[in-house]
Coordinates of N, CA and C in Angstrom, one line a residue:
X1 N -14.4 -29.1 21.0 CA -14.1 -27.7 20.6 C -15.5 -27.1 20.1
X2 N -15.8 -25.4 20.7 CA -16.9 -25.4 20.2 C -16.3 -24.6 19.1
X3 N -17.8 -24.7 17.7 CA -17.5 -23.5 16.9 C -18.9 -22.7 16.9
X4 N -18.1 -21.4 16.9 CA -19.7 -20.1 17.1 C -20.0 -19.7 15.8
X5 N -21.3 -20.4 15.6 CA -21.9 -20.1 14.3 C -23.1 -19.2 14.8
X6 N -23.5 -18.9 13.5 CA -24.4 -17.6 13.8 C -25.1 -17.5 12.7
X7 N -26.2 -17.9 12.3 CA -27.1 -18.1 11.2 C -26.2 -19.4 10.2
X8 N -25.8 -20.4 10.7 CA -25.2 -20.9 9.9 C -23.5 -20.7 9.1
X9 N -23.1 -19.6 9.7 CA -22.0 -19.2 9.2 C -21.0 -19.5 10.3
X10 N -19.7 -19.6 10.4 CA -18.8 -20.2 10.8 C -18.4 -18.5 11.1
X11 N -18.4 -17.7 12.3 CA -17.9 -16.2 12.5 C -16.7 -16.2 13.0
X12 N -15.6 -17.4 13.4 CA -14.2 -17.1 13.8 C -13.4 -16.4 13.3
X13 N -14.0 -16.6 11.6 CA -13.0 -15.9 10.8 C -13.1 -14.2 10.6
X14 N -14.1 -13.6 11.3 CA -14.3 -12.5 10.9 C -14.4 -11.6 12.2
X15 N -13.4 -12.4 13.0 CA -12.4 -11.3 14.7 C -11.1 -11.7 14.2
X16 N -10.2 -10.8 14.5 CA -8.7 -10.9 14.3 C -8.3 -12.0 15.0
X17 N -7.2 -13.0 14.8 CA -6.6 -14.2 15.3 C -5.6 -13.3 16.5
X18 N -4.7 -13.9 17.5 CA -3.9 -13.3 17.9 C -2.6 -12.8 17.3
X19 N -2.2 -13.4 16.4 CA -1.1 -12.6 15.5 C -1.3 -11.2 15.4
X20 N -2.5 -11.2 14.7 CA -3.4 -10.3 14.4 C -3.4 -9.0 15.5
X21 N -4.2 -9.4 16.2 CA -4.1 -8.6 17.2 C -2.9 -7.9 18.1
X22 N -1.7 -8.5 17.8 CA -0.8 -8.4 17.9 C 0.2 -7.3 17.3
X23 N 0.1 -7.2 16.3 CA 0.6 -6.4 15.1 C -0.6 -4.9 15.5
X24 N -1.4 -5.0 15.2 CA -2.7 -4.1 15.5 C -2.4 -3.6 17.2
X25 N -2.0 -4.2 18.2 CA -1.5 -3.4 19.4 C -0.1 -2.5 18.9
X26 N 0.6 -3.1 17.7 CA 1.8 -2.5 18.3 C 1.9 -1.4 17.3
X27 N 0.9 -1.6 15.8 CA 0.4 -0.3 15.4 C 0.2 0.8 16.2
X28 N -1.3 0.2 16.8 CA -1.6 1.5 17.8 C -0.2 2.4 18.9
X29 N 0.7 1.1 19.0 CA 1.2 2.1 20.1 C 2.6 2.9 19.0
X30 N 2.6 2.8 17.8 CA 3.5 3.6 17.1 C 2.8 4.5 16.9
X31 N 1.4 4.7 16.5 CA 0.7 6.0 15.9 C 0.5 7.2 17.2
X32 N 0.4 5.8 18.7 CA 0.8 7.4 20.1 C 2.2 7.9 19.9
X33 N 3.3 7.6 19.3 CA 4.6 7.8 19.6 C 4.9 9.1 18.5
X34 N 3.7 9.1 16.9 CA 3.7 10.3 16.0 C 3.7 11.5 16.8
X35 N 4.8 12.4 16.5 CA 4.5 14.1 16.4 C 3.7 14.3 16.0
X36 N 2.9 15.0 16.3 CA 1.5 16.1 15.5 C 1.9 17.4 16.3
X37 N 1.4 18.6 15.0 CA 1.2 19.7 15.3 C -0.1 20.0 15.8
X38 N -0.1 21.5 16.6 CA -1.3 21.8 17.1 C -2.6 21.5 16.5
X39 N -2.4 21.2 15.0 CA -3.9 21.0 14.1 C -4.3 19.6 14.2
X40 N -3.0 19.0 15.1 CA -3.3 17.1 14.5 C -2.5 16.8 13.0
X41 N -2.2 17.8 12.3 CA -1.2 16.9 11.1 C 0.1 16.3 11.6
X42 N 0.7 15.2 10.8 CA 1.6 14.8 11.0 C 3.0 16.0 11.1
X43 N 4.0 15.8 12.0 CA 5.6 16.6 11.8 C 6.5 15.8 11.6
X44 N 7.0 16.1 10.4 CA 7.3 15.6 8.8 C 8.8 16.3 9.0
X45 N 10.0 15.5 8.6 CA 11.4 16.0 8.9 C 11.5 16.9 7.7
X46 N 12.2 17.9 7.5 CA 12.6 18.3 6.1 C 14.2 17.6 6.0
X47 N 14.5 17.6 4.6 CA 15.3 16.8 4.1 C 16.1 17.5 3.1
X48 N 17.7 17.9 3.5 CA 18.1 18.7 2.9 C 18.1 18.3 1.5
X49 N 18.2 19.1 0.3 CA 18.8 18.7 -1.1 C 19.8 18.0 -1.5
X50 N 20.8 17.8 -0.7 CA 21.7 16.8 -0.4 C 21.2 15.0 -1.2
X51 N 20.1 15.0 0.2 CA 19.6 14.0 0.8 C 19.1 13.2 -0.9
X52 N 18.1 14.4 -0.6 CA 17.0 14.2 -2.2 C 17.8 13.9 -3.2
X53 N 18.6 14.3 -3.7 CA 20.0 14.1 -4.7 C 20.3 12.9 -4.4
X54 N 20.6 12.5 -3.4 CA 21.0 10.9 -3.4 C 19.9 9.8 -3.3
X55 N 18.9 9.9 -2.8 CA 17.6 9.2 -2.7 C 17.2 9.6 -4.7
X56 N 17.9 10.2 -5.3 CA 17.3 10.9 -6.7 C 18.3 10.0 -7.8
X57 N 19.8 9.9 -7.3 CA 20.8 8.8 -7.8 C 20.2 7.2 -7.7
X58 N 20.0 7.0 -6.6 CA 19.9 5.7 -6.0 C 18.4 4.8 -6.8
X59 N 17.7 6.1 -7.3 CA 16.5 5.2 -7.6 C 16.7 5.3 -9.6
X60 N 17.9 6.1 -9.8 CA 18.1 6.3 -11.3 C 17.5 7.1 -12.2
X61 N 17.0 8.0 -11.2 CA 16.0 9.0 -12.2 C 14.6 8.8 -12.1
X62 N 14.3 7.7 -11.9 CA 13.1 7.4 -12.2 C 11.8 6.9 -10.7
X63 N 10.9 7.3 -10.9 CA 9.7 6.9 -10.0 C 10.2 5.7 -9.1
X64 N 10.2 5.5 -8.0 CA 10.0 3.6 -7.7 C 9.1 3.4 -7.8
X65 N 7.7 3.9 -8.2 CA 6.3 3.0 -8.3 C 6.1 2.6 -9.2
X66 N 5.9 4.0 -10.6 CA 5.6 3.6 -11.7 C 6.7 3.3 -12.9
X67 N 7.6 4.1 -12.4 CA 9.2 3.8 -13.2 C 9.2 4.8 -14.1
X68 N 8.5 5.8 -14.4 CA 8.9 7.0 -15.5 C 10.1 7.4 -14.8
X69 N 10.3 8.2 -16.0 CA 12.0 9.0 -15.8 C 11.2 10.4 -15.5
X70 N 12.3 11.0 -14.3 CA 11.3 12.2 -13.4 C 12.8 13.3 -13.1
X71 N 12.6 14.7 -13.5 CA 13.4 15.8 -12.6 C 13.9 15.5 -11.7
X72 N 14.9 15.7 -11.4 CA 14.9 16.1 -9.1 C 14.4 17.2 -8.8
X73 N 13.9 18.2 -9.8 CA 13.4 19.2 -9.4 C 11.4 18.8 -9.1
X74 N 11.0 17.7 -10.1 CA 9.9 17.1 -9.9 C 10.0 15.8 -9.0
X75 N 11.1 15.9 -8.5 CA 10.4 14.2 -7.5 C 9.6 14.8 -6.0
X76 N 9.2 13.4 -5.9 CA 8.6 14.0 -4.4 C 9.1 12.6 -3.5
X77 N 9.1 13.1 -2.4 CA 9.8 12.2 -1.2 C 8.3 11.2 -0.6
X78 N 8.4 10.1 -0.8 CA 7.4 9.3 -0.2 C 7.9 8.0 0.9
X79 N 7.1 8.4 1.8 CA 7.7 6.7 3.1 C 6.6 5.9 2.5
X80 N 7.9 5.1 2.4 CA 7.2 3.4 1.8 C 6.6 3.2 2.7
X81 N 6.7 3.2 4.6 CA 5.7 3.1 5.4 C 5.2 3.9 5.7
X82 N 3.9 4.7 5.8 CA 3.6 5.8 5.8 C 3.6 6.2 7.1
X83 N 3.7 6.9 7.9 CA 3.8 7.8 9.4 C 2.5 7.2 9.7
X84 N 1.6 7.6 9.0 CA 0.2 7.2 9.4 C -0.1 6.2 10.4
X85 N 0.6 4.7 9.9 CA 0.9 3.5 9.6 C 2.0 2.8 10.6
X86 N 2.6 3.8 11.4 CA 3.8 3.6 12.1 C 5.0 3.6 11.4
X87 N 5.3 3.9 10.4 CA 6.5 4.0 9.6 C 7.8 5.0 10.3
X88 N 8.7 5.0 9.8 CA 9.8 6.1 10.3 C 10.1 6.9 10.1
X89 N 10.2 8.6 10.4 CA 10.8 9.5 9.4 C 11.8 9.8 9.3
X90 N 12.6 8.5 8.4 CA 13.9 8.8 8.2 C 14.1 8.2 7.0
X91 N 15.4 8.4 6.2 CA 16.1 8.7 5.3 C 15.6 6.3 4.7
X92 N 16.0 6.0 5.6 CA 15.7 4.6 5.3 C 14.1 4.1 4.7
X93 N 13.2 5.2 5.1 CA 12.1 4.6 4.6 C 11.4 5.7 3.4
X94 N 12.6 6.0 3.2 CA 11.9 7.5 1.7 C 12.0 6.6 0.7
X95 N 11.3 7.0 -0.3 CA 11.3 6.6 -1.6 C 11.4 7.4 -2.8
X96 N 12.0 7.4 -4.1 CA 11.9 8.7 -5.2 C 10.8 8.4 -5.6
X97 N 9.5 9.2 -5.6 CA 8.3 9.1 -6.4 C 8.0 10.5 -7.0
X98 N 6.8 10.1 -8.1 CA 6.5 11.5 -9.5 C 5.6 11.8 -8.3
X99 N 4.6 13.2 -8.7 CA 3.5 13.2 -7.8 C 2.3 12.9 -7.7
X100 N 2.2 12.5 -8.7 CA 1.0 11.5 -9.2 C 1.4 10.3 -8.1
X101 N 2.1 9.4 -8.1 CA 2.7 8.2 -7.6 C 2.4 8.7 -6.2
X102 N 3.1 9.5 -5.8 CA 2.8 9.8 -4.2 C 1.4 10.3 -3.6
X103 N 0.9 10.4 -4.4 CA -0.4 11.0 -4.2 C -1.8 10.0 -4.4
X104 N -1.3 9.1 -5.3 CA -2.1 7.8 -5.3 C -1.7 6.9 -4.4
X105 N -0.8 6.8 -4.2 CA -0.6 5.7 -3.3 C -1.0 6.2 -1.5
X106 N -0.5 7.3 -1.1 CA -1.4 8.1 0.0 C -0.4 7.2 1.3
X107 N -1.5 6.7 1.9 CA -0.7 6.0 3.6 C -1.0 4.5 2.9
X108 N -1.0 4.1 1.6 CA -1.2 2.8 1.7 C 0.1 2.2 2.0
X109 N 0.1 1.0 2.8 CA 1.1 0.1 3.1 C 2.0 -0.9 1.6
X110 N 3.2 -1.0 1.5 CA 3.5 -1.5 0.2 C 2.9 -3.0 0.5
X111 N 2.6 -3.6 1.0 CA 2.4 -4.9 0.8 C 1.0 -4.7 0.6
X112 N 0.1 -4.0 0.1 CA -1.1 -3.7 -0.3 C -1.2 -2.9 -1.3
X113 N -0.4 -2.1 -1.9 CA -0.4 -1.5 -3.0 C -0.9 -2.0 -4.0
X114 N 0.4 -3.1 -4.6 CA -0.1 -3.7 -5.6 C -1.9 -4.3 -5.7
X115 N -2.1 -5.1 -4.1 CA -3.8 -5.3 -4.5 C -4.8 -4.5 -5.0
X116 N -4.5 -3.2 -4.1 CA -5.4 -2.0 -4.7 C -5.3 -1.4 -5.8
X117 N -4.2 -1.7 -6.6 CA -3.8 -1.0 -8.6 C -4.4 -2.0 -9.0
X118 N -4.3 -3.3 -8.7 CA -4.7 -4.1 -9.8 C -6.1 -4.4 -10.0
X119 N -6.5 -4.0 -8.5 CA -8.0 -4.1 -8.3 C -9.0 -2.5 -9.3
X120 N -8.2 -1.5 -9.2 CA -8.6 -0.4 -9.8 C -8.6 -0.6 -11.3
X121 N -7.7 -1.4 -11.6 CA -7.2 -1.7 -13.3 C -8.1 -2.6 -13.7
X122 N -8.4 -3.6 -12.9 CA -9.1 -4.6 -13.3 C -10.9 -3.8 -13.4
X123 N -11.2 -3.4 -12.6 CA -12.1 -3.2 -12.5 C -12.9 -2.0 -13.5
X124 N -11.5 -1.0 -13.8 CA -11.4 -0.1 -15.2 C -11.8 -0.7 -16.4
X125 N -10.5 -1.6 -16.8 CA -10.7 -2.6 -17.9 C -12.2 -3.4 -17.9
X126 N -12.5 -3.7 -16.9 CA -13.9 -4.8 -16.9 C -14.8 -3.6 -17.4
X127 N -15.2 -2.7 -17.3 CA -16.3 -2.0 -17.3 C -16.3 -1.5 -18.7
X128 N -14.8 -1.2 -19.5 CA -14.6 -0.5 -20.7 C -14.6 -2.3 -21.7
X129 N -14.3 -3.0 -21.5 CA -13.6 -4.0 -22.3 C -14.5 -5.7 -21.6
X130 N -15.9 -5.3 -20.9 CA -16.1 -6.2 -20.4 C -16.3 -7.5 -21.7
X131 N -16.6 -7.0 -23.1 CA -16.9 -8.2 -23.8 C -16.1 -8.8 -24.8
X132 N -14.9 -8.3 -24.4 CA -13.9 -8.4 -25.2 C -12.5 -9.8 -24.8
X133 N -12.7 -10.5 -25.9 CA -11.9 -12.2 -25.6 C -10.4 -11.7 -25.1
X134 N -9.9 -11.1 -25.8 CA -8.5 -10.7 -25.3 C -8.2 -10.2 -23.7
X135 N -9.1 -9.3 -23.4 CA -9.4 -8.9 -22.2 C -9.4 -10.0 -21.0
X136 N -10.5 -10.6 -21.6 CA -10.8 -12.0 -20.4 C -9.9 -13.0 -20.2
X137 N -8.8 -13.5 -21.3 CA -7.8 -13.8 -21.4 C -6.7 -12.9 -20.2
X138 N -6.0 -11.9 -20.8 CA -5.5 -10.8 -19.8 C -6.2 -11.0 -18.9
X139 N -7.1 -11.0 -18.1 CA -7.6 -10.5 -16.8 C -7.3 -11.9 -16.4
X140 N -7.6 -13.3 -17.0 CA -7.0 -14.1 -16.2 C -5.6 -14.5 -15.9
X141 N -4.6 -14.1 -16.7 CA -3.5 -14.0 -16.9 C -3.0 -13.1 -15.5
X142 N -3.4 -11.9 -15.1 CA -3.3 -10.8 -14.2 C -3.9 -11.3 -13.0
X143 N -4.7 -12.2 -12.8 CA -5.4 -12.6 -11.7 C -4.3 -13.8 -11.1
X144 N -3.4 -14.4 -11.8 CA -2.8 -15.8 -11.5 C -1.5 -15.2 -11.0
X145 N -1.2 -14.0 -11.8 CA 0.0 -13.4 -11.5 C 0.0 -12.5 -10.2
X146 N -1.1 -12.0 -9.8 CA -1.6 -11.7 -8.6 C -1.1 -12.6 -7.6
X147 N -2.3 -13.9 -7.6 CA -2.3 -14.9 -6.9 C -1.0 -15.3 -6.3
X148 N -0.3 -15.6 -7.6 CA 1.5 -16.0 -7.3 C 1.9 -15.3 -6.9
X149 N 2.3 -13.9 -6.9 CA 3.0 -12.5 -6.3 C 2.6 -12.7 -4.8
X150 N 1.1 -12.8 -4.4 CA 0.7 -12.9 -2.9 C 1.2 -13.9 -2.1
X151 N 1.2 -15.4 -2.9 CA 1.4 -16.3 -2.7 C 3.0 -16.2 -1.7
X152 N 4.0 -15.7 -3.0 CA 5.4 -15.6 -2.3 C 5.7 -14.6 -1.1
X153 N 4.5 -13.6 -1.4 CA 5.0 -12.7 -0.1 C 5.3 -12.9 1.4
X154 N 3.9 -13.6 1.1 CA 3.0 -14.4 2.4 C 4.5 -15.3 3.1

């Protein structure tokens, strides 16, 4: 077996495996299958008040991201997979979110979310609280619980 190194580094790991590749073909062929309007933005179902009412019950009032308690007149409708992304525009992949929530989170994928909050938080906290014992404690506390959360996903 050969391995292709390249100044000493082992480069296999840094092309997609076939799994990989895999998933990434069948991305691409969901994002040919998006509606767009003549500008190129996505075409986005509207969703009667009905709908929102019950997508507005179902989550309890409150955000699914961050969990505040939110209006129905302030919620905003978010796909957990984003259209971007290949996701569906339908009633099964909406989410109740504030609009902060929907708006940070953007076309991220949920199985990536959480890395990128924690990565933002951590990296917040490090710069305000870098010399602080409690902190460094917490941050490794948050790094294990990380670790574990990915662990099970996987």
């Amino acid at each position: 077996q050969y391995i292709v190194m390249y100044n000493q580094l082992d480069i296999r790991n840094y092309f997609p495996q076939e799994e990989e590749l895999e998933e990434l073909r069948a991305r691409k062929k969901a994002k040919k299958k998006i509606k767009r309007t003549k500008s190129g933005k996505i075409k986005r179902k509207t969703y009667s008040p009905d709908v929102k009412k019950l997508l507005y019950i179902k989550a309890g009032g409150r955000c699914e991201l961050c969990g505040k308690k939110i209006l129905l007149e302030d919620m905003s409708l978010d796909h957990r997979i984003p259209l971007s992304k290949g996701g569906e525009d339908d009633v099964s992949n909406l989410a109740c979110t504030c609009d902060t929530c929907n708006e940070m989170k953007g076309c991220i994928l949920p199985e990536d979310l959480l890395d990128k909050t924690s990565a933002i938080l951590t990296y917040q906290m490090e710069k305000k609280h870098k010399y602080n014992v409690f902190w460094k404690i917490t941050k490794g506390i948050i790094r294990k619980m990380i670790a574990k959360e990915t662990a099970v996903a996987k």
